[in-house]
Amino acid sequence: MNFIKKLFSNGNTDDEFRNKIIRKSVELEIGGQRPNNSLTSSWFGKVLLAKSNEKWPTQDGKPMKPLCQINIKELDFVPDTLDGIHFITIFITDENEIPILDSNGDGWLLRHYSNINELVEIEIPEFHSEIKEFQMFSKSSDIDYPTWEDCPTEIPSKFEDNFHEIFPNKSGFKIGGWPTLIQNSVFSGLDPSNKTEYAFQIDSVATDKANLYLGDSGIMYFGINKVNDKINWEMTWQCM
């Protein structure tokens, strides 16, 4: 957290509050630049890689649809939650019906990899998807703040009326930072004993151009739970 110390080094009470709530995030932009057609690049609406022993996932006998692949190694910032993870692929069953609180592999599937070099081009079956394909490009990392519901410490009274203006939360397809909450806290709020940590989000703000509509201005949140050497993923979503 050295970047925090550089930003706020006066040592006053305002800085102490900021230091408790500030995080770093990096945004993925869908399209906007000429694609390089690299297999290992981050893509939306496309999955190109898997392990040699992995097949294209199916559900109920039908191919799942590619949501995205994320090259974590390309980012100029990686949150601690994704330490040791270099590549992620995500599939969904239906782009028009996002599953609610279903486990990984039921309605959605996230695969993660710790070594990009072990991945090979996956055989892609025939399927129909309304999601458009775009290469994704990472923006420079930036500071991020929680929404009111997620603030981990008491908010000083002088900030109560304009908390979100002073400490803005970044929306979009975002790795790290804080989730952009619409209704309530995610993961820890579902079960106090659940050690799942928020890792990244996919926001309708970013996916509209790719024809993915998550309800009414919805957001998908992905959380990671590391227990010993086992990694489990959770997904939930909210909309207006």
mmCIF file of C-alpha atoms in Angstrom:
data_model
loop_
_atom_site.group_PDB
_atom_site.id
_atom_site.type_symbol
_atom_site.label_atom_id
_atom_site.label_comp_id
_atom_site.label_asym_id
_atom_site.label_seq_id
_atom_site.Cartn_x
_atom_site.Cartn_y
_atom_site.Cartn_z
ATOM 1 C CA MET A 1 0.000 0.000 0.000
ATOM 2 C CA ASN A 2 2.927 2.368 -0.580
ATOM 3 C CA PHE A 3 0.915 4.282 -3.174
ATOM 4 C CA ILE A 4 -1.459 5.318 -0.363
ATOM 5 C CA LYS A 5 1.367 6.748 1.712
ATOM 6 C CA LYS A 6 2.544 8.808 -1.247
ATOM 7 C CA LEU A 7 -0.925 10.195 -1.862
ATOM 8 C CA PHE A 8 -1.730 11.022 1.736
ATOM 9 C CA SER A 9 1.308 11.811 3.819
ATOM 10 C CA ASN A 10 0.127 14.673 6.018
ATOM 11 C CA GLY A 11 -0.885 12.397 8.870
ATOM 12 C CA ASN A 12 -4.135 14.219 9.678
ATOM 13 C CA THR A 13 -7.419 12.498 10.552
ATOM 14 C CA ASP A 14 -8.814 12.862 7.034
ATOM 15 C CA ASP A 15 -5.825 10.965 5.678
ATOM 16 C CA GLU A 16 -6.300 8.235 8.278
ATOM 17 C CA PHE A 17 -9.861 7.733 7.106
ATOM 18 C CA ARG A 18 -8.827 7.667 3.442
ATOM 19 C CA ASN A 19 -6.093 5.138 4.190
ATOM 20 C CA LYS A 20 -8.665 2.793 5.714
ATOM 21 C CA ILE A 21 -10.975 2.814 2.691
ATOM 22 C CA ILE A 22 -8.790 3.401 -0.358
ATOM 23 C CA ARG A 23 -7.989 0.592 -2.773
ATOM 24 C CA LYS A 24 -6.474 0.322 -6.213
ATOM 25 C CA SER A 25 -8.250 -0.967 -9.324
ATOM 26 C CA VAL A 26 -7.730 -1.297 -13.052
ATOM 27 C CA GLU A 27 -10.470 -1.023 -15.666
ATOM 28 C CA LEU A 28 -10.821 -3.116 -18.802
ATOM 29 C CA GLU A 29 -12.199 -1.245 -21.809
ATOM 30 C CA ILE A 30 -14.249 -3.259 -24.280
ATOM 31 C CA GLY A 31 -13.120 -2.309 -27.791
ATOM 32 C CA GLY A 32 -12.018 1.211 -28.627
ATOM 33 C CA GLN A 33 -8.754 0.136 -30.253
ATOM 34 C CA ARG A 34 -7.698 -1.966 -33.208
ATOM 35 C CA PRO A 35 -7.486 -5.632 -32.107
ATOM 36 C CA ASN A 36 -4.195 -7.475 -32.398
ATOM 37 C CA ASN A 37 -5.913 -10.882 -32.652
ATOM 38 C CA SER A 38 -3.563 -12.432 -30.104
ATOM 39 C CA LEU A 39 -4.793 -15.675 -28.542
ATOM 40 C CA THR A 40 -3.602 -14.563 -25.115
ATOM 41 C CA SER A 41 -5.137 -11.083 -25.147
ATOM 42 C CA SER A 42 -8.172 -10.222 -23.068
ATOM 43 C CA TRP A 43 -11.385 -10.660 -25.049
ATOM 44 C CA PHE A 44 -15.066 -10.086 -24.441
ATOM 45 C CA GLY A 45 -17.517 -12.481 -26.084
ATOM 46 C CA LYS A 46 -14.679 -14.856 -26.919
ATOM 47 C CA VAL A 47 -12.673 -17.629 -25.223
ATOM 48 C CA LEU A 48 -9.716 -19.017 -27.136
ATOM 49 C CA LEU A 49 -7.590 -20.949 -24.639
ATOM 50 C CA ALA A 50 -7.786 -23.833 -22.178
ATOM 51 C CA LYS A 51 -5.626 -26.636 -20.852
ATOM 52 C CA SER A 52 -4.961 -29.438 -23.306
ATOM 53 C CA ASN A 53 -7.219 -31.801 -21.327
ATOM 54 C CA GLU A 54 -10.128 -29.334 -21.093
ATOM 55 C CA LYS A 55 -13.062 -29.391 -23.473
ATOM 56 C CA TRP A 56 -15.462 -26.596 -24.303
ATOM 57 C CA PRO A 57 -17.977 -26.615 -21.423
ATOM 58 C CA THR A 58 -21.569 -27.718 -21.943
ATOM 59 C CA GLN A 59 -24.753 -27.642 -19.897
ATOM 60 C CA ASP A 60 -27.798 -29.766 -20.569
ATOM 61 C CA GLY A 61 -26.024 -31.053 -23.656
ATOM 62 C CA LYS A 62 -25.566 -27.605 -25.206
ATOM 63 C CA PRO A 63 -22.349 -25.572 -25.540
ATOM 64 C CA MET A 64 -22.010 -22.772 -23.021
ATOM 65 C CA LYS A 65 -21.399 -19.306 -24.452
ATOM 66 C CA PRO A 66 -18.105 -17.445 -24.030
ATOM 67 C CA LEU A 67 -18.391 -14.351 -21.884
ATOM 68 C CA CYS A 68 -14.743 -13.305 -21.737
ATOM 69 C CA GLN A 69 -11.124 -14.201 -21.179
ATOM 70 C CA ILE A 70 -8.883 -12.020 -19.016
ATOM 71 C CA ASN A 71 -5.102 -11.966 -19.213
ATOM 72 C CA ILE A 72 -4.210 -10.925 -15.667
ATOM 73 C CA LYS A 73 -0.507 -10.742 -16.586
ATOM 74 C CA GLU A 74 -1.219 -7.841 -18.970
ATOM 75 C CA LEU A 75 -2.566 -5.603 -16.189
ATOM 76 C CA ASP A 76 -0.343 -2.959 -14.607
ATOM 77 C CA PHE A 77 -1.938 -3.766 -11.258
ATOM 78 C CA VAL A 78 -3.100 -7.071 -9.776
ATOM 79 C CA PRO A 79 -5.029 -7.152 -6.477
ATOM 80 C CA ASP A 80 -3.878 -9.498 -3.736
ATOM 81 C CA THR A 81 -7.028 -11.570 -4.240
ATOM 82 C CA LEU A 82 -5.756 -12.629 -7.670
ATOM 83 C CA ASP A 83 -2.165 -13.273 -6.646
ATOM 84 C CA GLY A 84 -0.866 -16.342 -8.474
ATOM 85 C CA ILE A 85 -3.676 -16.298 -11.052
ATOM 86 C CA HIS A 86 -2.522 -15.338 -14.554
ATOM 87 C CA PHE A 87 -5.479 -16.077 -16.806
ATOM 88 C CA ILE A 88 -9.269 -16.368 -16.421
ATOM 89 C CA THR A 89 -11.992 -17.597 -18.778
ATOM 90 C CA ILE A 90 -15.736 -17.248 -18.148
ATOM 91 C CA PHE A 91 -18.677 -18.969 -19.828
ATOM 92 C CA ILE A 92 -22.437 -18.539 -19.370
ATOM 93 C CA THR A 93 -25.424 -20.622 -20.379
ATOM 94 C CA ASP A 94 -27.749 -17.836 -21.510
ATOM 95 C CA GLU A 95 -26.792 -14.220 -22.181
ATOM 96 C CA ASN A 96 -30.414 -13.220 -21.556
ATOM 97 C CA GLU A 97 -30.799 -14.925 -18.185
ATOM 98 C CA ILE A 98 -27.969 -14.474 -15.682
ATOM 99 C CA PRO A 99 -28.083 -17.137 -12.921
ATOM 100 C CA ILE A 100 -28.632 -16.052 -9.319
ATOM 101 C CA LEU A 101 -26.445 -17.551 -6.573
ATOM 102 C CA ASP A 102 -25.765 -20.700 -8.575
ATOM 103 C CA SER A 103 -22.465 -22.468 -7.961
ATOM 104 C CA ASN A 104 -19.576 -22.358 -10.408
ATOM 105 C CA GLY A 105 -20.455 -24.662 -13.309
ATOM 106 C CA ASP A 106 -24.224 -24.218 -13.019
ATOM 107 C CA GLY A 107 -25.377 -21.508 -15.424
ATOM 108 C CA TRP A 108 -21.908 -19.995 -15.439
ATOM 109 C CA LEU A 109 -18.365 -21.328 -15.373
ATOM 110 C CA LEU A 110 -15.100 -19.629 -14.431
ATOM 111 C CA ARG A 111 -11.777 -21.332 -15.070
ATOM 112 C CA HIS A 112 -8.529 -19.882 -13.742
ATOM 113 C CA TYR A 113 -4.919 -20.673 -14.616
ATOM 114 C CA SER A 114 -1.594 -19.984 -12.959
ATOM 115 C CA ASN A 115 0.533 -20.491 -16.077
ATOM 116 C CA ILE A 116 -0.416 -19.082 -19.475
ATOM 117 C CA ASN A 117 2.265 -21.200 -21.144
ATOM 118 C CA GLU A 118 0.319 -24.368 -20.328
ATOM 119 C CA LEU A 119 -2.705 -23.207 -22.324
ATOM 120 C CA VAL A 120 -3.527 -24.256 -25.883
ATOM 121 C CA GLU A 121 -6.096 -23.125 -28.431
ATOM 122 C CA ILE A 122 -9.432 -24.680 -27.571
ATOM 123 C CA GLU A 123 -11.730 -26.247 -30.163
ATOM 124 C CA ILE A 124 -14.778 -23.996 -30.440
ATOM 125 C CA PRO A 125 -18.135 -25.657 -31.186
ATOM 126 C CA GLU A 126 -21.000 -24.108 -33.120
ATOM 127 C CA PHE A 127 -23.304 -21.947 -31.012
ATOM 128 C CA HIS A 128 -25.381 -18.795 -31.319
ATOM 129 C CA SER A 129 -24.748 -15.827 -29.047
ATOM 130 C CA GLU A 130 -26.009 -12.276 -29.211
ATOM 131 C CA ILE A 131 -22.844 -11.058 -27.470
ATOM 132 C CA LYS A 132 -20.464 -9.228 -29.791
ATOM 133 C CA GLU A 133 -16.736 -9.957 -29.772
ATOM 134 C CA PHE A 134 -14.321 -7.203 -28.753
ATOM 135 C CA GLN A 135 -10.731 -7.238 -27.625
ATOM 136 C CA MET A 136 -10.349 -5.640 -24.181
ATOM 137 C CA PHE A 137 -7.631 -3.188 -23.256
ATOM 138 C CA SER A 138 -6.586 -2.283 -19.731
ATOM 139 C CA LYS A 139 -6.500 1.321 -18.619
ATOM 140 C CA SER A 140 -4.005 2.704 -16.111
ATOM 141 C CA SER A 141 -4.677 1.661 -12.535
ATOM 142 C CA ASP A 142 -6.452 4.189 -10.364
ATOM 143 C CA ILE A 143 -7.616 4.700 -6.798
ATOM 144 C CA ASP A 144 -11.065 3.473 -5.825
ATOM 145 C CA TYR A 145 -13.374 3.920 -2.846
ATOM 146 C CA PRO A 146 -16.262 1.846 -1.458
ATOM 147 C CA THR A 147 -19.920 2.643 -1.733
ATOM 148 C CA TRP A 148 -21.584 3.665 1.533
ATOM 149 C CA GLU A 149 -22.797 0.111 2.243
ATOM 150 C CA ASP A 150 -19.296 -1.327 1.952
ATOM 151 C CA CYS A 151 -17.364 1.257 3.970
ATOM 152 C CA PRO A 152 -15.229 -0.772 6.429
ATOM 153 C CA THR A 153 -15.073 1.940 9.075
ATOM 154 C CA GLU A 154 -17.313 4.639 10.484
ATOM 155 C CA ILE A 155 -17.765 7.568 8.124
ATOM 156 C CA PRO A 156 -16.905 10.926 9.769
ATOM 157 C CA SER A 157 -19.986 13.107 10.095
ATOM 158 C CA LYS A 158 -18.481 15.859 7.928
ATOM 159 C CA PHE A 159 -18.432 13.458 4.959
ATOM 160 C CA GLU A 160 -21.926 12.038 5.376
ATOM 161 C CA ASP A 161 -23.683 14.460 3.025
ATOM 162 C CA ASN A 162 -21.230 14.146 0.126
ATOM 163 C CA PHE A 163 -19.360 10.907 0.765
ATOM 164 C CA HIS A 164 -19.715 9.614 -2.795
ATOM 165 C CA GLU A 165 -18.524 12.888 -4.329
ATOM 166 C CA ILE A 166 -15.389 13.057 -2.178
ATOM 167 C CA PHE A 167 -14.651 9.328 -2.335
ATOM 168 C CA PRO A 168 -15.936 8.176 -5.748
ATOM 169 C CA ASN A 169 -16.429 4.519 -6.585
ATOM 170 C CA LYS A 170 -15.380 3.567 -10.122
ATOM 171 C CA SER A 171 -17.854 1.666 -12.288
ATOM 172 C CA GLY A 172 -17.143 -0.483 -15.344
ATOM 173 C CA PHE A 173 -15.417 -3.801 -16.031
ATOM 174 C CA LYS A 174 -13.094 -3.487 -13.085
ATOM 175 C CA ILE A 175 -10.386 -5.681 -11.578
ATOM 176 C CA GLY A 176 -9.788 -5.095 -7.865
ATOM 177 C CA GLY A 177 -10.933 -1.990 -6.045
ATOM 178 C CA TRP A 178 -14.367 -2.038 -4.454
ATOM 179 C CA PRO A 179 -17.586 -3.456 -5.930
ATOM 180 C CA THR A 180 -20.010 -0.894 -7.318
ATOM 181 C CA LEU A 181 -22.981 -1.882 -5.192
ATOM 182 C CA ILE A 182 -26.532 -1.315 -6.348
ATOM 183 C CA GLN A 183 -28.493 -2.961 -3.540
ATOM 184 C CA ASN A 184 -26.388 -4.407 -0.725
ATOM 185 C CA SER A 185 -22.981 -5.875 0.129
ATOM 186 C CA VAL A 186 -21.866 -8.982 -1.731
ATOM 187 C CA PHE A 187 -20.304 -12.257 -0.557
ATOM 188 C CA SER A 188 -19.515 -11.504 3.106
ATOM 189 C CA GLY A 189 -22.992 -10.102 3.561
ATOM 190 C CA LEU A 190 -24.543 -13.366 2.395
ATOM 191 C CA ASP A 191 -22.957 -15.469 5.129
ATOM 192 C CA PRO A 192 -20.660 -14.119 7.896
ATOM 193 C CA SER A 193 -18.697 -17.377 7.913
ATOM 194 C CA ASN A 194 -18.034 -17.115 4.187
ATOM 195 C CA LYS A 195 -14.444 -16.009 3.544
ATOM 196 C CA THR A 196 -15.042 -15.199 -0.107
ATOM 197 C CA GLU A 197 -13.451 -11.901 -1.158
ATOM 198 C CA TYR A 198 -14.606 -9.677 -3.992
ATOM 199 C CA ALA A 199 -12.138 -9.888 -6.904
ATOM 200 C CA PHE A 200 -13.656 -8.148 -9.946
ATOM 201 C CA GLN A 201 -16.907 -6.987 -11.537
ATOM 202 C CA ILE A 202 -18.512 -6.806 -14.977
ATOM 203 C CA ASP A 203 -20.732 -3.744 -15.255
ATOM 204 C CA SER A 204 -23.500 -2.982 -17.759
ATOM 205 C CA VAL A 205 -21.805 0.383 -18.233
ATOM 206 C CA ALA A 206 -19.081 -1.498 -20.099
ATOM 207 C CA THR A 207 -21.031 -4.321 -21.740
ATOM 208 C CA ASP A 208 -23.813 -2.409 -23.478
ATOM 209 C CA LYS A 209 -21.834 -2.060 -26.724
ATOM 210 C CA ALA A 210 -21.264 -5.816 -26.706
ATOM 211 C CA ASN A 211 -24.988 -6.616 -26.409
ATOM 212 C CA LEU A 212 -24.842 -7.975 -22.860
ATOM 213 C CA TYR A 213 -27.603 -6.466 -20.777
ATOM 214 C CA LEU A 214 -27.575 -7.420 -17.111
ATOM 215 C CA GLY A 215 -31.153 -6.608 -16.223
ATOM 216 C CA ASP A 216 -31.666 -2.899 -15.516
ATOM 217 C CA SER A 217 -28.123 -1.464 -15.372
ATOM 218 C CA GLY A 218 -26.901 -4.602 -13.624
ATOM 219 C CA ILE A 219 -23.468 -5.717 -12.445
ATOM 220 C CA MET A 220 -21.953 -9.189 -12.073
ATOM 221 C CA TYR A 221 -19.627 -9.611 -9.091
ATOM 222 C CA PHE A 222 -17.019 -12.374 -8.872
ATOM 223 C CA GLY A 223 -15.519 -13.454 -5.562
ATOM 224 C CA ILE A 224 -12.684 -15.807 -4.717
ATOM 225 C CA ASN A 225 -12.289 -18.082 -1.717
ATOM 226 C CA LYS A 226 -8.837 -19.555 -1.113
ATOM 227 C CA VAL A 227 -8.708 -22.439 1.369
ATOM 228 C CA ASN A 228 -5.290 -24.092 1.635
ATOM 229 C CA ASP A 229 -4.437 -24.955 -1.974
ATOM 230 C CA LYS A 230 -8.037 -24.971 -3.200
ATOM 231 C CA ILE A 231 -9.624 -22.000 -4.945
ATOM 232 C CA ASN A 232 -13.392 -21.604 -5.166
ATOM 233 C CA TRP A 233 -15.275 -18.941 -7.103
ATOM 234 C CA GLU A 234 -18.642 -17.338 -6.458
ATOM 235 C CA MET A 235 -20.725 -15.051 -8.620
ATOM 236 C CA THR A 236 -23.705 -12.893 -7.830
ATOM 237 C CA TRP A 237 -25.312 -9.918 -9.547
ATOM 238 C CA GLN A 238 -27.518 -6.968 -8.829
ATOM 239 C CA CYS A 239 -29.560 -4.535 -10.878
ATOM 240 C CA MET A 240 -31.738 -1.492 -10.328
#
